[in-house]
Coordinates of C-alpha atoms and ligand atoms in Angstrom, one line a residue:
M1 CA -68.8 -103.8 -12.7
N2 CA -71.2 -101.9 -10.4
T3 CA -73.5 -99.8 -12.6
V4 CA -74.9 -96.7 -10.4
I5 CA -78.4 -95.4 -11.5
N6 CA -80.3 -92.1 -11.1
P7 CA -83.5 -93.1 -9.7
A8 CA -85.5 -90.3 -11.2
T9 CA -84.3 -91.1 -14.9
E10 CA -83.3 -94.8 -14.5
Q11 CA -80.1 -93.6 -16.6
V12 CA -76.6 -95.0 -15.8
I13 CA -74.6 -92.3 -14.2
A14 CA -71.4 -94.1 -13.2
E15 CA -69.8 -97.5 -13.8
L16 CA -67.6 -98.8 -10.9
A17 CA -65.0 -101.3 -10.5
Q18 CA -66.3 -103.9 -8.1
P19 CA -63.8 -104.2 -5.2
E20 CA -63.2 -107.7 -3.9
A21 CA -62.7 -109.2 -0.4
E22 CA -58.6 -109.0 -1.2
D23 CA -59.1 -105.2 -1.9
L24 CA -60.8 -104.8 1.3
D25 CA -57.5 -106.6 3.0
R26 CA -55.4 -104.2 1.4
A27 CA -57.2 -101.2 2.9
V28 CA -57.2 -103.1 6.4
E29 CA -53.5 -103.6 5.9
A30 CA -52.7 -99.7 5.0
A31 CA -55.0 -98.4 8.0
K32 CA -53.4 -100.6 10.3
K33 CA -49.8 -99.4 9.1
A34 CA -51.2 -95.7 9.3
A35 CA -52.7 -96.2 13.0
P36 CA -49.8 -95.7 15.0
G37 CA -48.8 -92.6 13.0
W38 CA -52.3 -91.0 13.1
R39 CA -52.8 -91.7 16.8
A40 CA -49.5 -89.7 17.6
V41 CA -50.7 -86.5 15.7
G42 CA -51.8 -83.9 18.5
V43 CA -55.2 -83.3 18.9
G44 CA -54.6 -79.7 17.6
D45 CA -53.0 -81.0 14.4
R46 CA -56.0 -83.3 14.2
A47 CA -58.7 -80.8 14.7
R48 CA -56.9 -78.4 12.1
L49 CA -57.1 -81.4 9.3
L50 CA -60.7 -81.7 10.2
R51 CA -61.6 -78.5 9.7
R52 CA -59.6 -78.3 6.4
V53 CA -61.8 -81.2 5.5
A54 CA -64.9 -79.1 6.6
A55 CA -64.0 -76.4 4.3
L56 CA -63.3 -78.4 1.4
I57 CA -66.7 -79.9 1.8
E58 CA -68.0 -76.4 2.0
E59 CA -66.0 -75.5 -1.1
N60 CA -67.3 -78.3 -3.1
G61 CA -70.7 -78.4 -1.6
E62 CA -72.8 -77.7 -5.0
E63 CA -71.2 -80.8 -6.7
L64 CA -71.9 -82.7 -3.3
A65 CA -75.3 -81.9 -3.2
L66 CA -75.6 -82.6 -7.1
L67 CA -74.2 -85.7 -6.8
E68 CA -76.5 -86.9 -4.1
T69 CA -79.2 -85.7 -5.6
R70 CA -78.5 -87.8 -8.9
N71 CA -77.5 -90.8 -7.0
V72 CA -80.3 -91.1 -4.3
G73 CA -83.4 -89.1 -5.9
K74 CA -83.6 -86.5 -2.9
P75 CA -84.5 -83.2 -3.6
I76 CA -81.8 -80.6 -4.2
A77 CA -82.7 -78.5 -1.6
D78 CA -82.6 -81.4 1.0
S79 CA -79.3 -82.4 -0.2
R80 CA -78.0 -79.0 0.3
A81 CA -79.2 -78.7 3.6
E82 CA -77.2 -82.2 4.1
V83 CA -74.0 -81.3 2.9
E84 CA -74.3 -78.0 5.2
M85 CA -74.6 -80.5 8.2
V86 CA -71.7 -82.9 6.9
A87 CA -69.2 -79.5 7.1
D88 CA -70.8 -78.7 10.8
C89 CA -70.2 -82.3 11.5
F90 CA -66.4 -82.1 11.0
Y91 CA -66.1 -78.7 12.5
F92 CA -67.9 -80.3 15.4
Y93 CA -65.6 -82.9 16.1
A94 CA -62.5 -80.6 15.2
G95 CA -63.8 -78.5 18.1
A96 CA -65.0 -81.6 20.5
I97 CA -61.9 -83.6 20.8
D98 CA -59.8 -81.6 23.2
K99 CA -63.1 -81.4 25.4
H100 CA -63.4 -85.1 25.5
L101 CA -61.9 -85.1 29.0
G102 CA -60.6 -88.0 31.2
D103 CA -60.8 -88.0 35.1
T104 CA -58.4 -87.7 38.0
I105 CA -59.7 -90.2 40.9
P106 CA -58.6 -90.1 44.3
V107 CA -57.2 -93.2 45.5
D108 CA -54.9 -94.6 48.3
R109 CA -51.2 -93.9 47.8
G110 CA -51.4 -92.3 44.7
V111 CA -53.6 -90.6 42.0
D112 CA -55.7 -92.5 39.0
M113 CA -56.0 -90.7 35.8
T114 CA -58.2 -91.9 33.0
F115 CA -57.5 -91.5 29.4
R116 CA -59.6 -91.8 26.2
E117 CA -57.4 -94.0 23.7
P118 CA -58.2 -94.9 20.2
L119 CA -59.8 -98.3 19.1
G120 CA -57.4 -98.5 16.2
V121 CA -59.0 -99.5 12.8
V122 CA -62.7 -99.0 12.8
G123 CA -65.1 -100.3 9.9
L124 CA -67.9 -98.0 9.2
I125 CA -71.2 -99.5 7.2
T126 CA -73.3 -97.1 5.6
P127 CA -76.9 -97.3 4.2
W128 CA -78.1 -95.8 0.9
N129 CA -80.9 -93.1 2.4
F130 CA -78.5 -90.4 3.7
P131 CA -75.2 -91.6 2.3
L132 CA -73.1 -88.5 2.9
N133 CA -74.7 -87.3 5.9
I134 CA -74.4 -90.8 7.5
A135 CA -70.8 -91.3 6.7
S136 CA -69.9 -87.9 8.2
W137 CA -71.6 -88.9 11.7
K138 CA -69.1 -91.7 11.6
V139 CA -65.9 -90.7 9.8
A140 CA -65.6 -87.5 11.9
P141 CA -65.7 -88.5 15.2
A142 CA -63.6 -91.8 14.5
L143 CA -60.8 -89.6 13.2
A144 CA -60.9 -87.0 15.9
S145 CA -60.7 -89.9 18.4
G146 CA -57.4 -91.0 16.6
N147 CA -58.8 -94.1 14.9
T148 CA -58.2 -95.1 11.1
V149 CA -61.1 -95.8 9.2
I150 CA -62.5 -98.0 6.4
L151 CA -65.7 -96.8 5.0
K152 CA -68.1 -99.3 3.3
P153 CA -71.3 -97.3 1.6
A154 CA -74.1 -99.0 0.1
E155 CA -73.3 -100.1 -3.1
I156 CA -76.3 -98.4 -4.8
T157 CA -75.2 -94.9 -3.5
P158 CA -71.4 -94.9 -3.5
L159 CA -70.6 -91.5 -5.3
T160 CA -70.5 -88.9 -2.3
S161 CA -68.6 -91.3 0.0
I162 CA -66.0 -91.7 -2.7
R163 CA -65.7 -88.1 -3.2
L164 CA -65.3 -87.6 0.6
G165 CA -62.7 -90.0 0.6
E166 CA -60.9 -87.7 -2.2
L167 CA -61.5 -84.7 -0.2
V168 CA -59.9 -86.2 3.1
L169 CA -56.8 -86.8 1.6
E170 CA -56.8 -83.3 -0.4
A171 CA -57.1 -81.9 3.1
G172 CA -53.8 -83.5 4.0
I173 CA -55.0 -86.5 6.2
P174 CA -52.2 -89.0 5.6
E175 CA -52.8 -91.8 3.3
G176 CA -54.1 -95.0 4.7
V177 CA -55.9 -93.1 7.5
A178 CA -59.1 -93.4 5.8
A179 CA -60.4 -95.4 2.9
V180 CA -63.6 -95.9 1.0
V181 CA -64.1 -99.4 -0.3
P182 CA -67.8 -99.4 -2.2
G183 CA -68.1 -103.2 -2.6
P184 CA -71.1 -105.2 -1.8
G185 CA -72.1 -105.8 1.7
S186 CA -72.1 -109.5 1.5
I187 CA -68.7 -109.9 0.3
V188 CA -66.6 -106.6 1.5
G189 CA -68.9 -105.9 4.3
Q190 CA -68.8 -109.4 5.7
R191 CA -65.0 -109.4 5.5
L192 CA -64.8 -105.9 7.2
I193 CA -66.6 -107.3 10.0
E194 CA -64.8 -110.6 10.5
H195 CA -61.4 -109.0 10.0
P196 CA -59.2 -109.8 13.0
D197 CA -57.5 -106.2 12.5
V198 CA -60.6 -104.2 12.6
A199 CA -61.4 -103.4 16.2
K200 CA -65.0 -102.0 16.0
I201 CA -67.9 -101.7 13.3
A202 CA -70.2 -98.7 13.4
F203 CA -73.3 -99.8 11.3
T204 CA -76.5 -98.3 10.0
G205 CA -79.1 -100.1 7.9
S206 CA -81.7 -102.4 8.4
T207 CA -82.5 -104.6 11.8
A208 CA -82.0 -108.0 9.9
V209 CA -78.4 -106.9 8.8
G210 CA -77.9 -105.4 12.1
R211 CA -78.5 -108.8 13.8
K212 CA -75.9 -110.7 11.2
V213 CA -73.2 -107.9 12.1
M214 CA -73.7 -108.6 15.6
E215 CA -73.2 -112.3 15.3
S216 CA -70.4 -112.1 13.0
A217 CA -68.7 -109.5 15.0
A218 CA -68.9 -112.2 18.1
G219 CA -65.7 -114.0 16.4
T220 CA -63.5 -111.2 17.2
I221 CA -65.0 -109.6 19.9
K222 CA -65.7 -106.6 17.8
R223 CA -66.8 -103.4 19.3
V224 CA -70.1 -102.6 17.4
T225 CA -72.7 -99.9 17.3
L226 CA -76.1 -100.3 15.6
E227 CA -78.3 -97.6 14.3
L228 CA -81.1 -99.8 12.5
G229 CA -84.9 -99.1 11.7
G230 CA -88.0 -97.4 13.1
K231 CA -91.5 -97.1 13.1
S232 CA -91.8 -94.1 15.2
A233 CA -95.1 -92.4 16.8
N234 CA -96.0 -88.9 16.0
V235 CA -98.7 -88.4 19.1
V236 CA -100.9 -85.7 18.5
F237 CA -103.3 -84.6 21.6
A238 CA -106.6 -82.9 21.1
D239 CA -105.2 -79.6 23.1
S240 CA -102.3 -79.2 20.4
D241 CA -101.9 -76.5 17.8
L242 CA -103.4 -78.8 15.1
E243 CA -102.7 -76.7 12.0
A244 CA -99.0 -76.7 13.2
A245 CA -98.9 -80.4 13.7
A246 CA -100.7 -81.4 10.7
G247 CA -98.6 -78.8 8.5
S248 CA -95.2 -80.4 9.8
A249 CA -96.5 -84.1 9.8
P250 CA -96.1 -84.7 6.0
S251 CA -92.1 -83.8 5.9
A252 CA -91.9 -85.9 9.1
V253 CA -92.9 -89.0 7.2
F254 CA -92.6 -88.1 3.1
G255 CA -89.2 -86.5 3.6
N256 CA -86.5 -88.5 1.6
A257 CA -89.6 -90.3 0.2
G258 CA -90.2 -91.8 3.5
Q259 CA -86.8 -93.7 3.4
D260 CA -85.8 -92.4 6.9
C261 CA -85.3 -94.5 9.8
C262 CA -86.4 -91.3 12.2
A263 CA -89.9 -91.3 9.7
R264 CA -93.0 -90.6 12.1
S265 CA -94.7 -93.3 10.1
R266 CA -97.4 -93.9 12.9
I267 CA -99.3 -90.9 13.4
L268 CA -101.4 -90.9 16.6
V269 CA -104.4 -88.8 17.0
E270 CA -106.7 -88.5 19.7
K271 CA -110.3 -89.2 18.8
S272 CA -112.0 -86.0 19.5
V273 CA -110.1 -84.4 16.4
F274 CA -109.3 -87.6 14.5
D275 CA -111.5 -86.3 11.5
R276 CA -110.5 -82.8 11.8
F277 CA -106.8 -83.7 11.8
L278 CA -107.1 -86.2 9.0
D279 CA -108.5 -83.5 6.8
L280 CA -105.7 -80.9 7.9
L281 CA -103.0 -83.4 7.2
T282 CA -104.7 -84.6 3.8
E283 CA -104.5 -80.9 2.9
A284 CA -101.0 -80.7 3.6
T285 CA -100.3 -83.6 2.0
K286 CA -102.1 -82.8 -1.2
A287 CA -99.7 -79.5 -1.4
L288 CA -96.4 -81.6 -1.6
K289 CA -94.6 -81.2 -4.7
V290 CA -93.5 -84.5 -6.0
G291 CA -91.1 -84.5 -9.2
D292 CA -87.8 -83.6 -10.7
P293 CA -85.5 -84.1 -7.7
E294 CA -83.1 -81.1 -9.2
N295 CA -85.7 -78.6 -9.3
P296 CA -85.1 -76.3 -6.1
S297 CA -89.1 -76.3 -5.2
T298 CA -89.6 -80.1 -5.1
D299 CA -90.6 -81.6 -1.9
M300 CA -90.1 -85.4 -2.7
G301 CA -88.5 -87.2 -5.4
P302 CA -88.5 -91.0 -6.5
L303 CA -87.6 -94.0 -4.1
V304 CA -84.2 -95.0 -4.4
S305 CA -84.6 -98.1 -6.6
A306 CA -87.5 -100.2 -8.5
E307 CA -87.0 -102.8 -5.3
Q308 CA -87.6 -100.6 -2.9
R309 CA -90.6 -98.9 -4.8
D310 CA -91.9 -102.4 -5.3
S311 CA -91.7 -103.3 -1.5
V312 CA -93.6 -100.0 -0.5
A313 CA -96.4 -100.9 -2.9
S314 CA -96.6 -104.4 -1.4
Y315 CA -98.0 -102.8 1.8
V316 CA -100.8 -100.8 0.5
D317 CA -104.2 -102.4 0.1
G318 CA -107.6 -100.9 1.7
E319 CA -107.7 -98.4 4.3
V320 CA -106.3 -95.5 1.9
A321 CA -107.3 -92.1 3.1
F322 CA -105.3 -90.1 0.3
R323 CA -102.8 -91.0 -2.5
G324 CA -101.1 -88.1 -4.3
E325 CA -99.8 -87.9 -7.9
V326 CA -96.4 -88.9 -9.2
P327 CA -94.9 -88.0 -12.7
G328 CA -95.2 -90.2 -15.6
G329 CA -92.2 -91.5 -17.6
P330 CA -89.3 -93.2 -16.1
G331 CA -88.1 -93.0 -12.4
F332 CA -89.1 -95.1 -9.3
W333 CA -91.9 -92.9 -8.0
Y334 CA -94.4 -93.7 -5.4
P335 CA -97.2 -91.4 -4.2
P336 CA -97.4 -89.9 -0.7
T337 CA -100.0 -92.1 0.8
L338 CA -102.2 -91.8 4.0
L339 CA -103.6 -95.1 5.4
G340 CA -106.4 -94.6 8.4
P341 CA -108.0 -94.9 10.4
I342 CA -106.0 -97.9 10.8
G343 CA -105.0 -100.2 13.8
N344 CA -101.6 -100.2 15.4
D345 CA -101.7 -104.2 15.1
S346 CA -102.0 -103.7 11.2
R347 CA -98.8 -105.1 9.3
Q348 CA -98.6 -101.6 7.9
A349 CA -98.2 -100.1 11.4
R350 CA -95.9 -102.8 12.7
E351 CA -93.4 -102.9 9.9
E352 CA -90.8 -100.7 8.6
I353 CA -92.5 -99.6 5.3
F354 CA -89.4 -97.2 4.5
G355 CA -91.4 -95.3 1.9
P356 CA -94.0 -92.5 1.8
V357 CA -97.0 -94.4 3.6
A358 CA -98.2 -93.0 6.7
C359 CA -100.4 -95.1 9.0
V360 CA -103.0 -92.5 10.9
I361 CA -104.3 -94.2 14.1
P362 CA -106.9 -93.0 16.6
F363 CA -106.2 -93.1 20.3
E364 CA -108.1 -92.2 23.5
G365 CA -106.3 -90.4 26.3
E366 CA -102.8 -90.2 27.6
E367 CA -102.2 -93.8 28.7
E368 CA -103.5 -95.4 25.5
A369 CA -101.2 -93.0 23.5
V370 CA -98.1 -94.1 25.5
R371 CA -99.1 -97.8 25.5
V372 CA -99.7 -97.8 21.5
A373 CA -96.3 -95.7 20.9
N374 CA -94.6 -98.1 22.8
A375 CA -96.3 -101.1 20.9
T376 CA -93.3 -101.6 18.2
P377 CA -90.2 -103.7 18.4
Y378 CA -88.5 -100.4 17.5
G379 CA -87.5 -97.1 19.5
L380 CA -85.6 -94.6 17.5
S381 CA -87.5 -91.3 17.7
G382 CA -91.1 -89.7 17.9
S383 CA -92.9 -86.7 18.7
V384 CA -95.6 -85.2 21.2
W385 CA -97.9 -82.4 20.4
T386 CA -99.7 -80.9 23.1
R387 CA -100.1 -77.4 24.9
D388 CA -99.8 -79.0 28.5
A389 CA -96.3 -78.9 29.3
G390 CA -96.5 -81.3 31.9
R391 CA -98.0 -83.8 29.8
A392 CA -95.9 -83.0 27.0
L393 CA -92.6 -83.9 29.3
R394 CA -94.5 -87.2 30.8
V395 CA -95.3 -88.6 27.3
A396 CA -91.8 -87.7 25.9
R397 CA -90.1 -89.7 28.8
A398 CA -92.6 -92.5 28.8
I399 CA -91.9 -93.3 25.1
D400 CA -89.3 -95.8 24.8
A401 CA -87.1 -94.2 22.0
G402 CA -83.8 -92.5 21.7
A403 CA -85.0 -89.1 20.3
L404 CA -87.9 -87.3 21.0
S405 CA -89.3 -83.7 19.7
I406 CA -92.0 -81.8 21.6
N407 CA -94.1 -79.7 19.2
S408 CA -91.6 -80.4 16.6
N409 CA -90.8 -83.2 14.1
T410 CA -87.0 -82.8 13.8
S411 CA -84.7 -85.5 15.5
V412 CA -81.1 -84.8 14.4
R413 CA -78.4 -82.2 15.6
V414 CA -74.7 -82.4 15.1
Q415 CA -74.7 -81.5 19.0
T416 CA -77.2 -84.0 20.1
P417 CA -76.8 -87.7 20.9
F418 CA -78.8 -90.0 18.3
G419 CA -79.7 -93.6 18.6
G420 CA -81.9 -96.2 19.2
F421 CA -83.7 -98.3 22.1
K422 CA -84.9 -101.7 21.6
Q423 CA -84.4 -103.1 18.1
S424 CA -83.6 -99.7 16.7
G425 CA -80.1 -100.6 17.9
F426 CA -77.6 -99.2 20.4
G427 CA -74.9 -96.8 21.0
R428 CA -75.0 -93.2 20.2
E429 CA -73.9 -90.9 17.1
L430 CA -73.5 -87.2 17.3
G431 CA -72.9 -85.0 19.9
M432 CA -70.1 -85.9 22.7
S433 CA -71.6 -89.1 22.9
A434 CA -70.2 -90.3 19.6
L435 CA -66.9 -89.8 20.7
D436 CA -67.4 -92.8 23.8
G437 CA -68.1 -95.2 21.0
Y438 CA -64.7 -94.6 19.3
S439 CA -62.5 -94.7 22.4
E440 CA -61.7 -96.8 25.1
V441 CA -61.2 -95.9 28.8
K442 CA -57.8 -96.6 30.2
N443 CA -57.0 -95.9 33.7
V444 CA -53.2 -95.3 34.6
F445 CA -52.1 -95.3 38.3
L446 CA -49.3 -93.1 39.5
S447 CA -47.8 -93.9 42.7
T448 CA -46.7 -90.9 45.2
E449 CA -44.8 -93.3 47.2
V450 CA -42.0 -93.7 45.1
Ligands
NDP501 P1 -79.2 -102.9 4.4 O1 -79.1 -103.2 6.0 O2 -79.2 -104.4 3.7 O3 -77.7 -102.0 4.2 C1 -77.2 -101.4 5.0 C2 -75.6 -101.8 4.7 O4 -75.0 -102.8 5.1 C3 -75.1 -101.2 2.9 O5 -74.0 -100.9 3.0 C4 -75.1 -102.9 2.7 O6 -74.3 -103.1 1.6 C5 -74.3 -103.4 4.1 N1 -74.6 -104.7 4.4 C6 -75.7 -105.7 3.6 N2 -75.5 -107.0 3.8 C7 -74.4 -107.0 4.8 C8 -73.9 -108.2 5.2 N3 -73.9 -109.3 5.2 N4 -72.4 -107.7 6.1 C9 -72.0 -106.4 5.9 N5 -72.8 -105.5 5.3 C10 -73.9 -105.6 4.9 O7 -80.4 -102.2 4.2 P2 -81.2 -102.0 2.5 O8 -80.2 -101.1 1.8 O9 -81.0 -103.4 1.9 O10 -82.5 -101.7 2.9 C11 -83.4 -102.8 3.4 C12 -84.3 -102.0 4.6 O11 -83.5 -101.7 5.5 C13 -84.8 -100.8 4.1 O12 -86.1 -101.1 3.3 C14 -85.1 -100.2 5.6 O13 -86.4 -100.8 6.2 C15 -83.9 -100.4 6.1 N6 -82.9 -99.6 6.3 C16 -82.8 -98.7 7.3 C17 -82.0 -97.7 7.2 C18 -81.8 -96.8 8.4 O14 -81.2 -95.5 8.4 N7 -81.7 -97.3 9.7 C19 -81.0 -97.2 6.0 C20 -81.4 -98.1 5.1 C21 -82.1 -99.2 5.2 P3 -74.6 -103.2 0.3 O15 -76.2 -102.3 0.0 O16 -73.8 -102.2 -0.7 O17 -74.9 -104.5 -0.1

């Protein structure tokens, strides 16, 4: 039995049967059987079904948002915005699939055409921090491309993924085309990766498990895309709009209580404005409302589990520039915390804390900013704040990460590619790029001589 807990109250909100490896095998068998039929559905009909899923997500938006808030502990305003993005994601891929084009290539004695063919059954393994959102980034492009899918959500936050599975069926997508198997990663996830009838694994989670996914996928030469951890830099130059940079920095690291692979958890500040910036940042952090996630004005809720809270707490000793307050009583709370000035070689600046703890790191000049920003094994996202457009672009291009923002701290849009450099993984989700990851290129030569 899997007992699901509300992290704000520590109360049990659901009890689920625990799927075993054999249940996963049955889901793969059904997905394999359904694959030829789904692949044969025309792109127009597939798009209509995906639009129907999007509409059902909108119709059930409030229920999904509340379910996500109660299961993950994230503020209801954030859950509502995420559910909107989930619907947008299904609309986007409904509209994108007939624009994922092939080529006609001039060759001798005929013509060559390229086609995008589906892979077959694909396994989607998702984490607990943005359960429904990340599920949609994988399910929508995978189905649009003509694959059948098995979604394995994180065991502690499976509820919105299970509901998504129901809505997919309600939309009229045939049985077997999409299944949700919410079992433990070490059993159900592992079996999915090793299963000979699964063509690809799209994984989001920790770098440590990502490494295991690659190793286990080698046995069947499975396609793999990995979206892993991050330790992103938010680089603030002295000539930037300091009020805007400091005002937006807290949401970039304390959003989702810091449990965000894109968190700008290293705030690099040019020495000449360091003290002023730290004052502004402290004021903006103090203003965050930490508390009941179901209150629409809450900015930050609890962490997802006691284990995650204890892991975050183990990083905080010395160098505390500011520590916020949290509610008393039940719940896995940890206060928004600023560490600084702190060096980039400290353990706190090197490792992904995955909680509301930001390292504020001084630097001198553009060259040092780029060197420090890149001094990490990760490369997922990052920001550059400056009024000098040339420098903004130079620094954004020089940082080895997949999603950079200039004078902004946002990373994720349905229309644009998202993914990592270095140990943050490979492959791209969202935008047209995701469709490449759910299809194989085939070339067909047509002789003009016969
Ligand atoms: P994991 O990488 O362990 O979990 C991610 C997903 O992988 C879950 O669905 C999990 O299942 C599954 N999984 C775990 N082990 C295996 C396995 N051997 N084979 C197949 N699937 C497996 O992350 P955690 O949730 O434990 O978080 C730990 C740390 O990872 C965080 O503190 C953070 O640093 C990082 N992280 C990064 C994320 C990102 O967005 N890049 C997201 C989440 C975490 P289950 O949990 O059900 O066992």
